[in-house]
PDB file of C-alpha atoms in Angstrom:
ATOM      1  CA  UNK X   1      93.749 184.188  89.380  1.00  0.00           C
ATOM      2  CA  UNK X   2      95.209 180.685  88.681  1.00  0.00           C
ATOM      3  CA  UNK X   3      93.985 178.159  90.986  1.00  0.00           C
ATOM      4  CA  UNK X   4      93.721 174.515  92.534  1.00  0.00           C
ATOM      5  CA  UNK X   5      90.320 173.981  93.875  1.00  0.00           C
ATOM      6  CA  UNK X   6      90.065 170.993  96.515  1.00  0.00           C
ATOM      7  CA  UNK X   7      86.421 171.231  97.614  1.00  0.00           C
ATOM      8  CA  UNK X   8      86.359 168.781 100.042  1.00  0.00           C
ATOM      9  CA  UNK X   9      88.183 170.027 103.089  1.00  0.00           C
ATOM     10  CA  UNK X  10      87.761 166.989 105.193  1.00  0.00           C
ATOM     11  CA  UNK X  11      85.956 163.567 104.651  1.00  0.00           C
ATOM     12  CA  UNK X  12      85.066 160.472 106.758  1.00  0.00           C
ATOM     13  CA  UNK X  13      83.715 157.217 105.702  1.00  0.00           C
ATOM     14  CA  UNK X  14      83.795 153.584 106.878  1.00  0.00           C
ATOM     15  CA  UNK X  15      85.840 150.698 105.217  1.00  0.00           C
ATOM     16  CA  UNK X  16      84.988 149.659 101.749  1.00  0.00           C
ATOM     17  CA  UNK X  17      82.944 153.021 100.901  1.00  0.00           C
ATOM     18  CA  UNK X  18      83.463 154.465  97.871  1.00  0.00           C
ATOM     19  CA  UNK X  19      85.849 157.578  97.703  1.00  0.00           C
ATOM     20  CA  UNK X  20      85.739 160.852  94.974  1.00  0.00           C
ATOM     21  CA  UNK X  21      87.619 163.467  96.007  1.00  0.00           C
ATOM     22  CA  UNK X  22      87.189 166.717  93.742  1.00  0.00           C
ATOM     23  CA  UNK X  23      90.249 168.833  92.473  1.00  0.00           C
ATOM     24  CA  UNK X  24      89.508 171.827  89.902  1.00  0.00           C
ATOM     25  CA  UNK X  25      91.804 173.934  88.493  1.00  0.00           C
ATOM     26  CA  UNK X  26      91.491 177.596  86.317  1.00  0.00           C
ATOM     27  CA  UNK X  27      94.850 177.274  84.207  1.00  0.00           C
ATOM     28  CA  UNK X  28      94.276 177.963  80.702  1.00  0.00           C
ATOM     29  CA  UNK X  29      96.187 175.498  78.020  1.00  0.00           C
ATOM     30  CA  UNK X  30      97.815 172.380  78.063  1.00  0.00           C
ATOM     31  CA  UNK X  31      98.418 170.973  82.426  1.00  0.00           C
ATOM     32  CA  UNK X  32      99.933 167.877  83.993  1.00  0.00           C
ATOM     33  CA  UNK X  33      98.018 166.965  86.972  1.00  0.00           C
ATOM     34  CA  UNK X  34      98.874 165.392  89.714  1.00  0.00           C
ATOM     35  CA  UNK X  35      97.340 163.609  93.083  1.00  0.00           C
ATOM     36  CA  UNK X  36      99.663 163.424  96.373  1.00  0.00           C
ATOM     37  CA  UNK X  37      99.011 161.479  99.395  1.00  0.00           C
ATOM     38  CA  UNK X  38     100.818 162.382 102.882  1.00  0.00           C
ATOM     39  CA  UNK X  39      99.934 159.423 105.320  1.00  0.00           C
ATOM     40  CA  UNK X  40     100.126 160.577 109.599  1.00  0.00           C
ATOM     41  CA  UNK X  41     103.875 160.831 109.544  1.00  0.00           C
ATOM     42  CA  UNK X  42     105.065 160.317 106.439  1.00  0.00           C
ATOM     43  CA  UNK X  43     106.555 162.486 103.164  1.00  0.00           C
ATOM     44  CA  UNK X  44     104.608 163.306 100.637  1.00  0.00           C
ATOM     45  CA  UNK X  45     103.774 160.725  98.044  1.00  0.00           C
ATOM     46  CA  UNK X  46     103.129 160.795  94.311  1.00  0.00           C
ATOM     47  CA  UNK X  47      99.463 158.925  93.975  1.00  0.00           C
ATOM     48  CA  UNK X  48      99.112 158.886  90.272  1.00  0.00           C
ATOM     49  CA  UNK X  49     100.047 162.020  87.283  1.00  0.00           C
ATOM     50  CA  UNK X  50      98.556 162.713  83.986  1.00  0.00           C
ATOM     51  CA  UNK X  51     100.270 164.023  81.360  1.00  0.00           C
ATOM     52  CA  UNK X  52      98.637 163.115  77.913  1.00  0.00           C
ATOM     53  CA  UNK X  53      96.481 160.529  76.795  1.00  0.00           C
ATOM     54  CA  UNK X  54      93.751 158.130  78.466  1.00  0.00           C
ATOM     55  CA  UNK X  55      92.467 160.456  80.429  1.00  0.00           C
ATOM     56  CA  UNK X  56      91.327 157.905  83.234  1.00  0.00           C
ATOM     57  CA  UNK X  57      94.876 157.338  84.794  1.00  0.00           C
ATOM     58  CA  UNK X  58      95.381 154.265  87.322  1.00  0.00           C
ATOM     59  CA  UNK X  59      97.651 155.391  90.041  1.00  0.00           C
ATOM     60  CA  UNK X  60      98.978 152.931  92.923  1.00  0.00           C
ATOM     61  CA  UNK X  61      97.214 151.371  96.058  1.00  0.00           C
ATOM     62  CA  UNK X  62      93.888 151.487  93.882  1.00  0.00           C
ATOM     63  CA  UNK X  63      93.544 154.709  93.428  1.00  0.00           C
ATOM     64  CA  UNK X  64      92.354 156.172  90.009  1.00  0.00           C
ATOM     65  CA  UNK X  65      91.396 159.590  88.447  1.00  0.00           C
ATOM     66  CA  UNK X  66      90.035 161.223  85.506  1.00  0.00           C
ATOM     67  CA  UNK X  67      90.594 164.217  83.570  1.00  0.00           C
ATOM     68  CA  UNK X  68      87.931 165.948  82.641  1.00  0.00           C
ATOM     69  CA  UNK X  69      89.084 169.133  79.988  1.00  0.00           C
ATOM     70  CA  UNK X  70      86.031 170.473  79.743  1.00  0.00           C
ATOM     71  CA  UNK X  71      84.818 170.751  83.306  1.00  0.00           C
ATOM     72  CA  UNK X  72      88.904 171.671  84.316  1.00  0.00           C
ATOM     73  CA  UNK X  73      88.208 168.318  86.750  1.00  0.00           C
ATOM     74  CA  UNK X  74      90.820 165.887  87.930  1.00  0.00           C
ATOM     75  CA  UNK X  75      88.652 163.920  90.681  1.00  0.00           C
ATOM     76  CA  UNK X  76      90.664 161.203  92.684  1.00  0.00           C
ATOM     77  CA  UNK X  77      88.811 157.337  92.782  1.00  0.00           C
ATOM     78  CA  UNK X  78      88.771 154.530  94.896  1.00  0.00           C
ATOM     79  CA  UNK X  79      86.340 151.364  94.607  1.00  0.00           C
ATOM     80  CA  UNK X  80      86.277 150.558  97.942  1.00  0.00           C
ATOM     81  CA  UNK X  81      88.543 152.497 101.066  1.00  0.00           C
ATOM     82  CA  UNK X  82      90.624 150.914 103.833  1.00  0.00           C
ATOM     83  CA  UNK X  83      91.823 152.112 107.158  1.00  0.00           C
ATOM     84  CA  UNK X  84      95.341 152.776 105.862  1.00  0.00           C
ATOM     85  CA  UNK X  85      93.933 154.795 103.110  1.00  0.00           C
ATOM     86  CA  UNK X  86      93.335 157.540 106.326  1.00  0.00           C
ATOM     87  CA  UNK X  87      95.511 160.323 104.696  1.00  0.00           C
ATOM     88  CA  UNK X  88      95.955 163.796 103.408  1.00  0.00           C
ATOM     89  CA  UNK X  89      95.167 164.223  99.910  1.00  0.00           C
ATOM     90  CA  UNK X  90      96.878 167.129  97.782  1.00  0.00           C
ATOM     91  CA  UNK X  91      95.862 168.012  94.004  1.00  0.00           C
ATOM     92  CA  UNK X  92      98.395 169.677  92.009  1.00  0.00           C
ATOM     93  CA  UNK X  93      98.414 171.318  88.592  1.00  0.00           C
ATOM     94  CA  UNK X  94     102.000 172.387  86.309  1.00  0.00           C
ATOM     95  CA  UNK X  95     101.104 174.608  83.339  1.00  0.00           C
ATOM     96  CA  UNK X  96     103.824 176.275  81.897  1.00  0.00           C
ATOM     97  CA  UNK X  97     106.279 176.933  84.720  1.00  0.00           C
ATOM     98  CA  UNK X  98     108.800 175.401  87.047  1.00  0.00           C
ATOM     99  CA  UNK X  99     106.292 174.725  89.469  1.00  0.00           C
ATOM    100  CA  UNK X 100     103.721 172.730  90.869  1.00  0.00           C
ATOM    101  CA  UNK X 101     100.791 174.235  92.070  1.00  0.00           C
ATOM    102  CA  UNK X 102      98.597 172.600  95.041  1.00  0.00           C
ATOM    103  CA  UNK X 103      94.930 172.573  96.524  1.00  0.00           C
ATOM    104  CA  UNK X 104      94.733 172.926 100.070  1.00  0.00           C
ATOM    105  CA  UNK X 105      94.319 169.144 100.478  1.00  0.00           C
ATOM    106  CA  UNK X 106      91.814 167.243 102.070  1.00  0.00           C
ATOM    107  CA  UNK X 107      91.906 165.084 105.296  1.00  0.00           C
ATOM    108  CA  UNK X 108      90.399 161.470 104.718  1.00  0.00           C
ATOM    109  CA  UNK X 109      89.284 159.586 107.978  1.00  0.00           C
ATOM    110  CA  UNK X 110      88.439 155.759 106.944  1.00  0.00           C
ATOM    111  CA  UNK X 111      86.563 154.467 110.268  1.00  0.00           C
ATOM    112  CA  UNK X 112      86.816 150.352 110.913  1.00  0.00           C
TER     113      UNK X 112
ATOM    114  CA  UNK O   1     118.380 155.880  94.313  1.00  0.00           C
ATOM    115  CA  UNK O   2     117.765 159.455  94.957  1.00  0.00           C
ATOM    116  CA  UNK O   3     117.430 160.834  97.814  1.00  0.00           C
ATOM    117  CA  UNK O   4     116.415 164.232  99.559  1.00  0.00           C
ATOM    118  CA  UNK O   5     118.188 164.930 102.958  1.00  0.00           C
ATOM    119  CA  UNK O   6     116.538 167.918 105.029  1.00  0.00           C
ATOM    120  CA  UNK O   7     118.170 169.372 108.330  1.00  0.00           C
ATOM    121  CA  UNK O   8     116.975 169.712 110.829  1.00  0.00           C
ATOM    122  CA  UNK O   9     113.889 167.552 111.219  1.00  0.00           C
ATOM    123  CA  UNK O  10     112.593 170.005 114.178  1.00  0.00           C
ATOM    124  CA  UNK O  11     113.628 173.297 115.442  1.00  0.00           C
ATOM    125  CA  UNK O  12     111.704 175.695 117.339  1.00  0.00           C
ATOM    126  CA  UNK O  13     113.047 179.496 116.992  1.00  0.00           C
ATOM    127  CA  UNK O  14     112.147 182.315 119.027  1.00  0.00           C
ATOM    128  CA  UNK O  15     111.167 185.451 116.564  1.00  0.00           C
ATOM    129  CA  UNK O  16     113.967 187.534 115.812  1.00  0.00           C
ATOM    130  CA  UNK O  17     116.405 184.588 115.626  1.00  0.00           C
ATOM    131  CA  UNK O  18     118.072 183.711 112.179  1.00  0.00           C
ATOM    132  CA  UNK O  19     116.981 180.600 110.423  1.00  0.00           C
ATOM    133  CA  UNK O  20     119.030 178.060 108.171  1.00  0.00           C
ATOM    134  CA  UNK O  21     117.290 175.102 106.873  1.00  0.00           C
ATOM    135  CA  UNK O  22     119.357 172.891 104.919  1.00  0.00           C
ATOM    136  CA  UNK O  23     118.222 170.755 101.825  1.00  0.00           C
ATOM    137  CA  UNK O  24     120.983 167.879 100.172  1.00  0.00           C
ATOM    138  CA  UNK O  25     120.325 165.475  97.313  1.00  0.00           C
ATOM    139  CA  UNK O  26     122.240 162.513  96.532  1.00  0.00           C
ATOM    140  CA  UNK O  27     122.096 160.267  92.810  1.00  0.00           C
ATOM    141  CA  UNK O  28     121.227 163.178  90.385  1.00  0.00           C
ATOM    142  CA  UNK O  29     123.021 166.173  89.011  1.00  0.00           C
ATOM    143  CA  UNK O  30     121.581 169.715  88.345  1.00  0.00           C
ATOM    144  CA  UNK O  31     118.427 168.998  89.495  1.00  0.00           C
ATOM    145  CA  UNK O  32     115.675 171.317  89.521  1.00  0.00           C
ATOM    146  CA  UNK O  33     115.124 171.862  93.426  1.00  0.00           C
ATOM    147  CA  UNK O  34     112.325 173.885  95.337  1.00  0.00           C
ATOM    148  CA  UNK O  35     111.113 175.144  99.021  1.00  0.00           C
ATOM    149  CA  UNK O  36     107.922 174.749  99.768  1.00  0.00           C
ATOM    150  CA  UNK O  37     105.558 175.901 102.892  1.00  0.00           C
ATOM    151  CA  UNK O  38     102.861 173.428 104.540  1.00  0.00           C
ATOM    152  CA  UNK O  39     100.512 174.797 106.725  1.00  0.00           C
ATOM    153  CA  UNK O  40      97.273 173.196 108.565  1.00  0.00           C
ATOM    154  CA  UNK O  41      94.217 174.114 106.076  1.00  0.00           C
ATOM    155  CA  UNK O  42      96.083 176.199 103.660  1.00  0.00           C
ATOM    156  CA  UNK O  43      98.077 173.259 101.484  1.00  0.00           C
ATOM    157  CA  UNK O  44     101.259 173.284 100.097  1.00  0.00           C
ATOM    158  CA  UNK O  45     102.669 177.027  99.131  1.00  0.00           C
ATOM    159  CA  UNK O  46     106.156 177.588  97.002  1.00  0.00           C
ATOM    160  CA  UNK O  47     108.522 179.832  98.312  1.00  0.00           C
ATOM    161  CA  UNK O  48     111.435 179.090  95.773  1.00  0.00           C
ATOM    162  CA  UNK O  49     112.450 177.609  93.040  1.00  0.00           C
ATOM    163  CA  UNK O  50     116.355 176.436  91.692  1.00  0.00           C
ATOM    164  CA  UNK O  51     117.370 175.181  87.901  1.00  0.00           C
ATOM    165  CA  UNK O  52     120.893 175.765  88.904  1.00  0.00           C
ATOM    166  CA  UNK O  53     124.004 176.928  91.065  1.00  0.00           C
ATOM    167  CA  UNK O  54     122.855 180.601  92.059  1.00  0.00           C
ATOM    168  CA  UNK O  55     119.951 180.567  90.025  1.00  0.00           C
ATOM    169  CA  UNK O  56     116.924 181.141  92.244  1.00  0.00           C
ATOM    170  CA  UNK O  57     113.478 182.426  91.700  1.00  0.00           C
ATOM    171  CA  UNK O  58     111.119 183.803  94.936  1.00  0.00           C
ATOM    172  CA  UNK O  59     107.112 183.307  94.552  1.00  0.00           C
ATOM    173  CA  UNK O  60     106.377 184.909  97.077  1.00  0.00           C
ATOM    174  CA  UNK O  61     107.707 187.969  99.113  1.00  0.00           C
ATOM    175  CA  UNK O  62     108.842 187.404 102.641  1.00  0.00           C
ATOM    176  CA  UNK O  63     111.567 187.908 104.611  1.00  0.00           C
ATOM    177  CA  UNK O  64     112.927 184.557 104.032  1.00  0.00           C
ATOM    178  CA  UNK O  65     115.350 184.090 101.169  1.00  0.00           C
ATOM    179  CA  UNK O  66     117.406 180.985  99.735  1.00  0.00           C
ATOM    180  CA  UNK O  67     120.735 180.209  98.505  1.00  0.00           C
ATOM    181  CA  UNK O  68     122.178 177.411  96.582  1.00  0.00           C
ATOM    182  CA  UNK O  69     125.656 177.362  96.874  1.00  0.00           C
ATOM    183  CA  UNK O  70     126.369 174.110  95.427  1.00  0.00           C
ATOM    184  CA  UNK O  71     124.450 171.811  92.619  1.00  0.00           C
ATOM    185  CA  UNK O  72     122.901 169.698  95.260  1.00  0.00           C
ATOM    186  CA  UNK O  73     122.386 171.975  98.252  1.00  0.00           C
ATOM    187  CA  UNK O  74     119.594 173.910  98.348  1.00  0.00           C
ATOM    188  CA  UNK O  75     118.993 176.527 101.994  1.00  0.00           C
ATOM    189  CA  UNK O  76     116.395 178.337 103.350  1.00  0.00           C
ATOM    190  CA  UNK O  77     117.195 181.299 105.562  1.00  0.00           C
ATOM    191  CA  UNK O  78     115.978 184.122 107.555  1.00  0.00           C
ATOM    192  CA  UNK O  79     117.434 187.238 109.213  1.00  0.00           C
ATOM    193  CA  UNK O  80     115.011 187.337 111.730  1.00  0.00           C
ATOM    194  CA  UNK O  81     111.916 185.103 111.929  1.00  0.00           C
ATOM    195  CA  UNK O  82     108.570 186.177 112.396  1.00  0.00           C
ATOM    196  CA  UNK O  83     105.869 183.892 114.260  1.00  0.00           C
ATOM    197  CA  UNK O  84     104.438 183.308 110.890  1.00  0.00           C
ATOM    198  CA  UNK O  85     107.380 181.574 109.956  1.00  0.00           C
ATOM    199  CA  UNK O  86     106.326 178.854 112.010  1.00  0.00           C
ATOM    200  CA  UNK O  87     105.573 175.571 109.546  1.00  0.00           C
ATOM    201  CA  UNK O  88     106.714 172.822 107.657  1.00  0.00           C
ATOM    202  CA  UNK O  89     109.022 173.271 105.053  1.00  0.00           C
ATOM    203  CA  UNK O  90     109.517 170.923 102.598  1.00  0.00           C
ATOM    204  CA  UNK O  91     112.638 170.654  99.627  1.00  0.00           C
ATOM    205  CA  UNK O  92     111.371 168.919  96.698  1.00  0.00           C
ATOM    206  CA  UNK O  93     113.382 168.181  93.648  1.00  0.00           C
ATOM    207  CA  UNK O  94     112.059 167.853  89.979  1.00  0.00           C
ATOM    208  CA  UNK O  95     113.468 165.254  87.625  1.00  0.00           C
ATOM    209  CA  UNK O  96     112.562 165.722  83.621  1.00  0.00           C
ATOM    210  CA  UNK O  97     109.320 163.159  84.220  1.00  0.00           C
ATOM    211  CA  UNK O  98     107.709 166.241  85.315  1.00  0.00           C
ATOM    212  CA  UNK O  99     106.611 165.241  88.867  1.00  0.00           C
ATOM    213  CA  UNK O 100     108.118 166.688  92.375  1.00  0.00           C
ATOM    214  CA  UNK O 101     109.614 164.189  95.126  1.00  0.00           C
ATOM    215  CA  UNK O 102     109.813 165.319  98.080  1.00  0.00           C
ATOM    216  CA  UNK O 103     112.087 165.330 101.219  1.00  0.00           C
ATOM    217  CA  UNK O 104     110.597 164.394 104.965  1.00  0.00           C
ATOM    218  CA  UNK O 105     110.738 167.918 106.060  1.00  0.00           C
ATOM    219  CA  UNK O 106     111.932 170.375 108.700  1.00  0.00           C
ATOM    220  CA  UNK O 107     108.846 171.633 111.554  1.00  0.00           C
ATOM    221  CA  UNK O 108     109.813 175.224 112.648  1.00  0.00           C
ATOM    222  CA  UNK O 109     108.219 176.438 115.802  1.00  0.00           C
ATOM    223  CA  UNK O 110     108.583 180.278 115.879  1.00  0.00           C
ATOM    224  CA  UNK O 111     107.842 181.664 119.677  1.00  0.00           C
TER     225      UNK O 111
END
């Protein structure tokens, strides 16, 4: 069955670790990819998207990801966390439909 | 700008009772618009999809059902809710770019 694969459920580090998140996906042919963000509260966000081309794309807020074809990998980056990166995180793959697709997310806790 | 208008914010149901949930957009025409359910743990699920007046396409079955009666309305309803109704439902709407803004949602509490 098609999937979106978010294998880190939830995640806690301190301020200015370094953050990879993993999203993996089973569509077959060509996918736009997508990271969301819902901060405590708030709508959900667009992070960053790939569609074609580099296949490191630089999203806002710092926040960068990679497209891996071969391993079906589009793992979300970040040098160095803050507090108000504390978030849900939501990886979502289009193939052919109307429709996005989403992991199950993952809950990031930045401690002070 | 464009903006996604969802009514109500909160409502809390008790099962059996009919459900509307009501989705508006302003500063686009004919968009492509969509219902989706967010529950703790289990991400973000699509329960419709709209490319036009009428038009509408069900992922999954259920006894909810939507309607869109005008180009930039887009409802959710029920006959009778079940207490796995209860969630957040979100309207989303799809410009040609490709990726899906979202509305602030409506939390329904079935009891």
């Amino acid at each position: 069955a098609q999937s979106v694969s978010q294998h880190n459920h939830h995640v806690i580090l301190s301020e200015a670790a370094s953050l990879e998140l993993g999203c993996n996906y089973s569509y077959g042919g060509t996918v736009n990819l997508f990271w969301y963000v819902q901060y405590p509260g708030q709508h959900l966000q667009l992070l960053l998207k790939y569609f074609s081309g580099d296949p490191l794309v630089k999203g806002i807020k710092g926040f960068e990801a990679e497209f891996i074809k071969s391993k079906f990998s589009f793992n979300l980056r970040k040098p160095s966390v803050q507090w108000s990166d504390t978030a849900e995180y939501f990886c979502a793959v289009k193939n052919s439909g109307y429709a996005l697709n989403f992991g199950k997310g993952t809950s990031l806790l930045v401690t002070p | 700008s464009q903006t996604i208008h969802q009514w109500p914010a909160t409502l809390v149901q008790p099962v059996g009772s009919p459900l509307s949930l009501e989705c508006t957009v302003e500063g686009t025409s004919n968009p492509n618009l969509y219902w989706y359910r967010q529950a703790a743990g289990r991400g973000l699920q699509l329960l419709f999809y709209s490319v036009g007046i009428g038009q509408i396409s069900s992922e999954v079955p259920q006894n909810l059902s939507a309607s869109r009666p005008q180009d930039r309305q887009f409802i959710l309803s029920s006959k009778k809710l079940l207490l796995s109704d209860s969630g957040f439902y979100l309207c989303a709407r799809r410009p040609p770019t490709g990726e899906l803004f979202f509305g602030e949602g409506s939390r329904l509490t079935v009891l």
